Amino acid sequence: MSDRADASRPATGQAQLGTFDEAKGAFAPDRLRLVADAAPVGLFVAAGTSTVFVNNGLVELTGRTRSELLTLGWIGALHADDRPRIRAELARAANDGVELDVECRLDHPAGAPRWIRVRAHAFPHEEGLLAGAVIDVTDAKTSEVGLRERQGELRTLLEHSFDAITIIDADGAVRTTTASSGRISGYGPHWWIGNPNADEIHPDDRDEVNEAFRECARTPGSTRRVQLRLRRADGHWVTIEAVAANHLDDPAVRGIVVAARDVTAQRDAEEALRASERRLRDQAHILEMIANSEPLEDILAEICRMIETAADADLRCTIWLVDEETQLLHAGAAPSFPASFVTALDGLPVRDGAAACGTAAARAQTVVIRDALDDPLTASYVAVARDHDVRGYWSAPVFAATDGRVIGTFATYLREPRGPTPAEESAVESVLQLAAMAI
């Protein structure tokens, strides 16, 4: 178009626009304005820093008159903080001949600022001349801001939730997870990414977990619930309840969403309640046996079995009776040991240093042997312990209710070298009075 320009062309923007139209040979300025005013968006033409044309759409959008926009420039309608940036962007587009596509705020006389999108192009062969379109994007911007705010709220809720939310690929690899997974497992959330983590699941639970995952993955929209034990970073086991939902067909997810929470405390409380109820039933049964004058050996054996069946570990129990005349211990009950074990220990003296039971009776206090194969108190009984798979054990004295004298001992044996847990000690303590009543 510049090759058609001549020295007789007026210097004003309006004249330039007319010359441009004449060069195209299609529209006079009035016709161009008529077409532009019918457009559903704001349109402008700028020459350098001057605005030379605006349509009705831009007048309506900005709330300014056509005269104001042409006199002050349409950029004057923008938010003061955005004007320098938009001027610079327009100058760059005009000088470099590149397309401009920006968003900015518009100061509308009728109320709060509105968001607009400006797209402008440089006229070919017309240095400094730009034509642009302006649309109102306030609603979209408001929706976008609202969406970001809601996403932020959701992210905050998820990050502070007790539940760990994890998205797993169809092959079992973790794609993303929330901070709660780190709190539950002791590993940082990023540690899980890309890792199937099967090694942290208890070996006894892996088959059930894998089958539940495969079933869920096979059926879009399905859910599966499973309870499993997970090894924390510190080596402790926690019980996890997990619900997996198949969203592999959902374009926004493309994965299996797993919500998991630590239910260890809940499980322990439920188990403690069940154990307490079971213990009360067992105690009532033993009291009934005592009231019916059933044989002492049967009553004491039932007390031993009560502890053995309620324990998580593989425990075996015995009760030894003190012969007050000879100060020797004789078998009262040993339901889980063979006769060879009872024969080897029957007649154990009540004195300090005579294994755990003789020492407990002499000291009138509980004696713990962490390893029967390596303890001075059991040096004379190592062969018996080895032959009967005894490692750790402890013996508690049984006191007479009338005068507090030691009338027997209650011994608990383990197949591993360790002392009793608090729960195991508590369970034994709960039956010592029953044993005393029976004896």
PDB file of N, CA and C in Angstrom, residues 5 11 84 98 110 119 156 166 186 234 258 263 272 286 328 345 386 412 420:
ATOM      1  N   ALA A   5       1.236   5.460  -2.004  1.00  0.00           N
ATOM      2  CA  ALA A   5       1.211   6.746  -1.282  1.00  0.00           C
ATOM      3  C   ALA A   5       1.979   7.796  -2.063  1.00  0.00           C
ATOM      4  N   ALA A  11      -1.501  14.378   6.328  1.00  0.00           N
ATOM      5  CA  ALA A  11      -0.750  13.725   7.395  1.00  0.00           C
ATOM      6  C   ALA A  11      -1.633  13.160   8.487  1.00  0.00           C
ATOM      7  N   PRO A  84       1.118   1.830  30.850  1.00  0.00           N
ATOM      8  CA  PRO A  84       2.499   1.767  30.342  1.00  0.00           C
ATOM      9  C   PRO A  84       2.806   0.454  29.626  1.00  0.00           C
ATOM     10  N   VAL A  98       4.620  -7.442  14.533  1.00  0.00           N
ATOM     11  CA  VAL A  98       4.178  -8.699  15.146  1.00  0.00           C
ATOM     12  C   VAL A  98       2.760  -8.542  15.672  1.00  0.00           C
ATOM     13  N   ALA A 110     -18.843   3.405  34.786  1.00  0.00           N
ATOM     14  CA  ALA A 110     -20.064   2.965  35.469  1.00  0.00           C
ATOM     15  C   ALA A 110     -19.784   2.096  36.691  1.00  0.00           C
ATOM     16  N   ARG A 119      -6.350  -7.697  20.754  1.00  0.00           N
ATOM     17  CA  ARG A 119      -5.559  -8.316  19.687  1.00  0.00           C
ATOM     18  C   ARG A 119      -5.372  -7.271  18.584  1.00  0.00           C
ATOM     19  N   THR A 156      -5.729 -26.972  49.631  1.00  0.00           N
ATOM     20  CA  THR A 156      -5.491 -26.785  51.067  1.00  0.00           C
ATOM     21  C   THR A 156      -6.217 -27.852  51.877  1.00  0.00           C
ATOM     22  N   THR A 166      -4.240 -40.383  46.579  1.00  0.00           N
ATOM     23  CA  THR A 166      -3.178 -40.788  45.651  1.00  0.00           C
ATOM     24  C   THR A 166      -3.794 -41.195  44.320  1.00  0.00           C
ATOM     25  N   GLY A 186       5.618 -41.794  56.887  1.00  0.00           N
ATOM     26  CA  GLY A 186       6.936 -41.369  57.333  1.00  0.00           C
ATOM     27  C   GLY A 186       7.872 -41.033  56.194  1.00  0.00           C
ATOM     28  N   ASP A 234      10.109 -45.561  59.803  1.00  0.00           N
ATOM     29  CA  ASP A 234      10.804 -45.889  61.051  1.00  0.00           C
ATOM     30  C   ASP A 234      10.742 -47.376  61.385  1.00  0.00           C
ATOM     31  N   VAL A 258      -6.991 -43.369  45.008  1.00  0.00           N
ATOM     32  CA  VAL A 258      -7.004 -44.136  46.255  1.00  0.00           C
ATOM     33  C   VAL A 258      -7.042 -43.159  47.431  1.00  0.00           C
ATOM     34  N   VAL A 263      -5.746 -46.245  60.334  1.00  0.00           N
ATOM     35  CA  VAL A 263      -6.770 -46.674  61.293  1.00  0.00           C
ATOM     36  C   VAL A 263      -6.152 -47.521  62.402  1.00  0.00           C
ATOM     37  N   ALA A 272      -8.628 -54.005  71.584  1.00  0.00           N
ATOM     38  CA  ALA A 272      -8.559 -53.945  73.044  1.00  0.00           C
ATOM     39  C   ALA A 272      -9.939 -54.193  73.656  1.00  0.00           C
ATOM     40  N   ILE A 286     -13.784 -69.190  84.499  1.00  0.00           N
ATOM     41  CA  ILE A 286     -12.865 -69.738  85.501  1.00  0.00           C
ATOM     42  C   ILE A 286     -13.467 -69.627  86.902  1.00  0.00           C
ATOM     43  N   LEU A 328      10.061 -76.126  97.469  1.00  0.00           N
ATOM     44  CA  LEU A 328      10.300 -76.524  96.081  1.00  0.00           C
ATOM     45  C   LEU A 328       9.072 -76.157  95.249  1.00  0.00           C
ATOM     46  N   LEU A 345      11.848 -79.638  85.075  1.00  0.00           N
ATOM     47  CA  LEU A 345      11.828 -78.471  85.962  1.00  0.00           C
ATOM     48  C   LEU A 345      11.095 -78.724  87.273  1.00  0.00           C
ATOM     49  N   ARG A 386      16.742 -75.233  75.119  1.00  0.00           N
ATOM     50  CA  ARG A 386      17.010 -75.495  73.700  1.00  0.00           C
ATOM     51  C   ARG A 386      16.114 -76.613  73.180  1.00  0.00           C
ATOM     52  N   THR A 412       5.603 -67.317  81.600  1.00  0.00           N
ATOM     53  CA  THR A 412       5.205 -67.142  80.198  1.00  0.00           C
ATOM     54  C   THR A 412       6.441 -67.262  79.326  1.00  0.00           C
ATOM     55  N   PRO A 420       8.793 -59.220  77.814  1.00  0.00           N
ATOM     56  CA  PRO A 420       7.360 -59.063  77.546  1.00  0.00           C
ATOM     57  C   PRO A 420       7.018 -57.658  77.064  1.00  0.00           C
TER      58      PRO A 420
END
